[in-house]
Amino acid sequence: MNVSRSNGRVIALCGGVGGAKLAYGLQYILGSDLTLIVNTGDDFEHLGLKISPDIDTVLYTLSGLANRELGWGRQDESWNFMETLAGLGGETWFRLGDRDLALHAERTRRLRTGETLSSITSSFAAHFGIAAQVLPMSDDPISTVVASSEGVLPFQRYFVERRCAPQVESIHFERAASARASSEVLSALGDPDLQAIIVCPSNPFLSIDPILSVPGIGSAIRAASVPMVAVSPIIGGKAVKGPTDKIMDELGVPRTSKAIAEHYGALIDGLVVDVSDADECEIAGCAVRLAASLMKTDDDRIRLAGETLEFARQLASSPQRAAQRQKL
Ligand code: FO1
């Protein structure tokens, strides 16, 4: 598979700010050949609005509208709604900019008409001029909750209100068992033209595991006889952003890329590890490619995406992979 357009579909699993950055690079290379399956476990209802943070972070990042300092929300933002809400004694721990607010209000209205999250997301992506296909992992509600030293917390309460301070004991995806993968997700995973599956450098526990918890997605991935490559979110024993490293400590998992590979297990064929972690390039049962994984600029995102796709192409033609896939 070369990385030019219309050379077959590539799927990327994505959630959070780090994941969206690689998705940006992948879209730059693949355009409409890229399908993103995005985590919706962070979704919640707040102030009467249906909020899908990881979908919105993807929409804003891929359209160039994202606030580059924060990673979430929009660049060109004003905060009159929040200031007025504060004056009224409303809840302002979860910050909603005025322009961002319009997207939540419109998604909430359309969901209330019975339109699916997939359909709404697809029309928002078209509105923002996004070439890639952006798919929620499911149109059914799934809620990530964190069993912590401060009790069981809904995701945003843990992540935003408590700033990931509570000690994580376990993470659960409520209602995942009764959720269904969307038909768009299953047809993408079943696409005969599928070339590779990429796991973005998202938090494996909070952003990727919810996607794999959706019935049918794990088996569809295993049935797809294409290489699956993950990009490690850990560089030098630290998460680039967010609580991945802290959660690994709390779950008793070493802060290493090797531990990331072990977390995904036989599902992945290869792991992209940062060049500064060259001592981790021998991981049993997982091919490793060293690449500069810190994405500060758009060029970094595009380069890392290109190297990840090249790695998947190499694995596609490697005999070991075929043998390993038979084992699954
Ligand atoms: N993250 C924060 O840390 N503080 C916020 O106030 C906040 C508001 C917010 C509003 C809309 C949105 O789409 C995302 C927002 N996020 C905020 C990020 C959100 O918590 C995501 O779940 C994280 O990016 C993890 O995926």
XYZ file of C-alpha atoms and ligand atoms in Angstrom:
354
model
C 0.000 0.000 0.000
C 1.523 3.369 -0.823
C 0.241 6.459 0.913
C -1.285 8.254 -2.035
C -5.039 8.805 -2.206
C -7.615 6.366 -3.515
C -5.415 3.444 -2.650
C -7.872 1.713 -0.413
C -9.299 2.608 2.964
C -7.364 3.077 6.197
C -9.212 3.050 9.522
C -7.895 4.861 12.613
C -9.221 4.414 16.157
C -9.123 7.762 17.914
C -10.062 9.683 21.039
C -8.803 12.726 22.869
C -6.381 15.429 21.862
C -3.336 13.281 20.992
C -5.411 10.973 18.843
C -6.897 13.874 16.903
C -3.416 15.206 16.089
C -2.381 11.991 14.365
C -5.799 11.864 12.687
C -4.975 15.285 11.225
C -1.759 13.921 9.734
C -3.504 10.807 8.427
C -6.217 12.916 6.777
C -3.598 15.154 5.155
C -2.142 12.073 3.444
C -5.235 9.940 2.886
C -8.068 12.452 2.443
C -11.364 10.626 1.941
C -9.590 7.239 2.117
C -9.401 7.718 5.908
C -12.155 6.490 8.201
C -11.967 7.522 11.861
C -13.753 5.453 14.508
C -14.067 7.848 17.430
C -14.649 7.191 21.144
C -18.013 8.320 22.522
C -17.490 7.065 26.080
C -16.711 10.649 27.166
C -20.131 11.799 25.958
C -22.471 13.235 28.551
C -25.474 15.461 29.001
C -24.591 18.783 30.593
C -26.790 21.881 30.984
C -29.387 19.957 28.957
C -26.937 19.599 26.045
C -25.666 16.361 24.491
C -21.889 16.756 24.407
C -19.540 14.466 22.432
C -16.077 15.799 23.324
C -13.882 13.351 21.381
C -15.984 13.740 18.227
C -15.795 17.529 18.560
C -12.031 17.457 19.154
C -11.678 15.471 15.906
C -14.009 17.829 13.982
C -12.189 20.945 15.184
C -8.694 19.488 14.763
C -9.264 18.108 11.259
C -10.847 21.371 10.100
C -8.076 23.507 11.620
C -10.508 25.236 13.997
C -9.191 23.670 17.203
C -7.735 25.709 20.040
C -4.094 24.614 19.638
C -3.102 25.458 23.208
C -5.900 23.474 24.865
C -6.407 20.835 22.164
C -10.157 20.930 22.727
C -12.766 23.577 21.876
C -12.278 26.244 19.227
C -9.612 28.786 18.485
C -11.749 31.841 17.672
C -13.853 31.649 20.799
C -15.732 34.051 23.089
C -17.084 33.210 26.545
C -20.188 35.372 27.049
C -22.399 32.344 27.711
C -20.051 31.050 30.434
C -19.696 34.475 32.070
C -23.471 34.991 32.097
C -24.049 31.456 33.375
C -21.585 32.068 36.218
C -23.508 35.199 37.159
C -26.672 33.106 37.341
C -24.950 30.575 39.609
C -24.862 27.901 36.902
C -22.266 25.129 36.556
C -19.137 26.426 34.844
C -16.615 23.643 35.637
C -17.024 22.354 32.069
C -16.195 25.271 29.810
C -18.337 25.849 26.736
C -17.354 28.648 24.352
C -20.050 30.594 22.511
C -19.298 29.094 19.088
C -18.770 25.608 20.509
C -22.124 25.973 22.243
C -23.923 26.266 18.897
C -22.619 22.833 17.868
C -23.855 21.205 21.092
C -27.245 22.918 20.826
C -27.706 21.798 17.202
C -26.560 18.221 17.928
C -28.983 18.065 20.872
C -31.871 19.358 18.724
C -31.187 16.868 15.932
C -30.771 13.925 18.331
C -34.174 14.812 19.788
C -35.702 14.442 16.311
C -34.419 10.837 16.318
C -31.486 11.469 13.976
C -28.497 9.260 14.798
C -25.213 10.610 16.155
C -23.514 9.103 13.075
C -25.758 11.047 10.706
C -25.326 14.311 12.624
C -21.557 13.854 12.864
C -21.317 13.144 9.142
C -23.177 16.358 8.304
C -21.043 18.384 10.742
C -17.893 16.922 9.157
C -19.151 17.918 5.704
C -19.997 21.403 7.014
C -16.421 21.780 8.321
C -14.996 20.590 4.976
C -13.493 17.427 6.481
C -12.509 14.847 3.830
C -12.145 11.904 6.202
C -15.139 9.845 7.297
C -15.786 10.539 11.016
C -17.740 7.732 12.697
C -18.871 7.525 16.306
C -18.028 4.034 17.581
C -21.747 3.466 18.243
C -25.049 5.334 18.040
C -26.043 3.782 21.347
C -25.090 5.473 24.623
C -21.960 4.118 26.320
C -20.604 5.913 29.395
C -17.057 5.614 30.668
C -17.051 5.674 34.453
C -14.024 5.646 36.729
C -14.085 3.686 39.983
C -11.738 5.812 42.043
C -10.577 6.713 45.538
C -13.416 9.261 45.457
C -16.074 6.743 44.430
C -17.463 5.991 40.971
C -17.145 9.118 38.844
C -18.668 9.830 35.434
C -15.815 10.474 33.018
C -15.996 14.272 32.755
C -16.326 14.663 36.499
C -13.089 12.653 36.891
C -11.286 14.188 33.930
C -12.321 17.847 34.056
C -13.940 18.639 37.386
C -11.449 16.650 39.480
C -8.590 17.079 36.983
C -7.767 13.341 37.101
C -6.644 13.678 40.745
C -8.596 10.680 42.181
C -6.714 7.355 42.230
C -8.126 5.086 39.521
C -9.085 1.598 40.721
C -10.922 0.430 37.588
C -12.584 1.799 34.477
C -15.955 0.641 33.179
C -17.979 1.289 30.046
C -21.589 1.343 31.160
C -24.161 -0.062 28.720
C -21.435 -1.214 26.305
C -22.780 -4.794 26.447
C -26.148 -3.695 25.050
C -24.681 -1.241 22.527
C -24.231 -2.012 18.848
C -21.447 -0.931 16.528
C -22.955 1.383 13.931
C -23.558 -0.088 10.480
C -21.072 2.417 9.075
C -18.380 1.174 11.467
C -19.011 -2.472 10.595
C -19.059 -1.823 6.850
C -15.774 0.128 7.128
C -14.144 -2.722 9.063
C -15.537 -5.178 6.512
C -14.418 -3.140 3.489
C -12.536 -5.474 1.094
C -10.432 -2.437 0.194
C -9.277 -1.963 3.794
C -5.477 -1.640 3.896
C -4.620 -1.032 7.569
C -5.979 -0.141 10.992
C -4.128 2.506 13.004
C -4.523 3.025 16.767
C -3.834 6.724 17.399
C -1.705 7.791 20.405
C -4.822 8.195 22.520
C -5.190 7.035 26.101
C -5.584 3.234 25.722
C -7.670 2.918 28.920
C -9.968 5.921 28.454
C -10.174 6.388 24.668
C -9.332 3.137 22.855
C -10.697 0.477 25.244
C -14.225 1.972 25.040
C -14.090 1.522 21.240
C -12.941 -2.103 21.652
C -15.717 -2.660 24.232
C -18.428 -2.161 21.614
C -19.781 -5.613 20.699
C -18.680 -6.607 17.225
C -15.795 -4.167 16.833
C -13.092 -6.395 18.344
C -14.170 -9.401 16.281
C -14.466 -7.298 13.101
C -10.915 -6.036 13.669
C -9.612 -9.584 14.140
C -11.480 -10.721 11.022
C -9.954 -7.924 8.943
C -6.761 -9.470 7.592
C -4.857 -6.215 7.552
C -1.992 -4.982 9.741
C -2.949 -3.067 12.876
C -0.382 -0.549 14.097
C -0.561 1.475 17.295
C 1.380 4.650 18.058
C 2.569 4.666 21.656
C 1.187 7.572 23.737
C 4.097 7.159 26.187
C 7.393 8.940 25.486
C 10.218 8.533 27.964
C 7.914 7.068 30.590
C 5.548 10.017 30.392
C 2.239 10.716 28.662
C 2.472 13.601 26.219
C -0.833 14.921 27.561
C -3.496 13.664 29.940
C -3.489 11.001 32.672
C -2.237 7.912 30.765
C 0.962 7.610 32.818
C -0.785 8.332 36.133
C -3.456 5.724 35.348
C -0.742 3.190 34.429
C 0.864 3.772 37.854
C -2.491 3.405 39.583
C -3.344 0.221 37.663
C 0.096 -1.210 38.430
C 1.196 -1.106 34.795
C 4.768 0.024 34.051
C 4.962 3.381 32.215
C 6.516 1.836 29.128
C 5.665 1.413 25.469
C 6.168 -2.308 26.060
C 3.249 -2.147 28.514
C 1.181 -0.350 25.867
C 1.926 -3.172 23.399
C 0.993 -5.740 26.040
C -2.235 -3.866 26.744
C -3.308 -4.215 23.115
C -1.892 -7.733 22.990
C -2.268 -9.838 19.876
C -4.673 -7.285 18.369
C -1.763 -5.201 17.082
C 1.014 -6.232 14.713
C 3.247 -3.256 15.330
C 3.936 -0.373 17.680
C 5.487 2.974 16.799
C 7.822 3.991 19.639
C 9.488 7.360 20.077
C 13.114 7.568 18.985
C 14.117 8.467 22.562
C 12.879 5.034 23.678
C 15.186 3.042 21.396
C 15.884 0.725 24.340
C 12.293 -0.488 23.972
C 12.586 -1.656 20.397
C 12.475 -5.372 21.289
C 8.915 -6.312 22.269
C 7.944 -9.976 22.072
C 5.265 -10.627 19.479
C 5.126 -7.034 18.305
C 7.133 -5.367 15.570
C 8.508 -1.975 16.616
C 9.338 1.047 14.524
C 11.139 4.041 16.031
C 9.817 7.448 14.979
C 9.781 10.955 16.411
C 6.363 10.792 18.064
C 6.023 14.223 19.673
C 3.637 16.246 17.480
C 4.227 19.955 18.034
C 3.543 21.173 14.501
C 1.297 20.142 11.624
C 4.423 18.880 9.842
C 5.165 16.619 12.818
C 1.642 15.209 12.574
C 1.962 14.559 8.829
C 5.421 13.030 9.098
C 4.407 10.674 11.958
C 1.276 9.684 10.038
C 3.381 8.924 6.960
C 5.860 6.810 8.939
C 3.016 4.936 10.622
C 1.381 4.161 7.269
C 4.735 3.089 5.818
C 5.223 0.768 8.813
C 1.779 -0.776 8.208
C 2.658 -1.246 4.522
C 5.852 -3.081 5.439
C 3.972 -5.293 7.893
C 1.338 -6.077 5.275
C 3.952 -7.910 3.269
C 5.725 -9.592 6.205
C 5.307 -13.377 6.511
C 5.401 -13.302 10.326
C 2.220 -11.250 10.361
C 0.258 -13.716 8.299
C 1.298 -16.482 10.692
C 0.456 -14.361 13.734
C -2.988 -13.439 12.328
C -3.806 -17.116 11.950
C -3.309 -17.427 15.725
C -6.039 -14.862 16.540
N -11.404 19.619 29.033
C -11.026 20.289 30.155
O -9.999 19.908 30.748
N -11.736 21.365 30.635
C -12.861 21.809 30.039
O -13.488 22.764 30.518
C -13.280 21.148 28.836
C -14.408 21.572 28.126
C -14.713 20.945 26.907
C -15.759 21.400 26.116
C -16.057 20.784 24.917
C -15.310 19.700 24.481
O -15.581 19.120 23.291
C -14.229 19.223 25.240
C -13.933 19.844 26.460
N -12.864 19.383 27.229
C -12.504 20.040 28.371
C -12.081 18.179 26.822
C -12.896 16.972 27.257
O -12.834 16.812 28.645
C -12.437 15.648 26.575
O -13.181 14.634 27.078
C -10.937 15.423 26.758
O -10.363 16.045 25.677
C -10.557 13.939 26.781
O -10.987 13.322 25.641
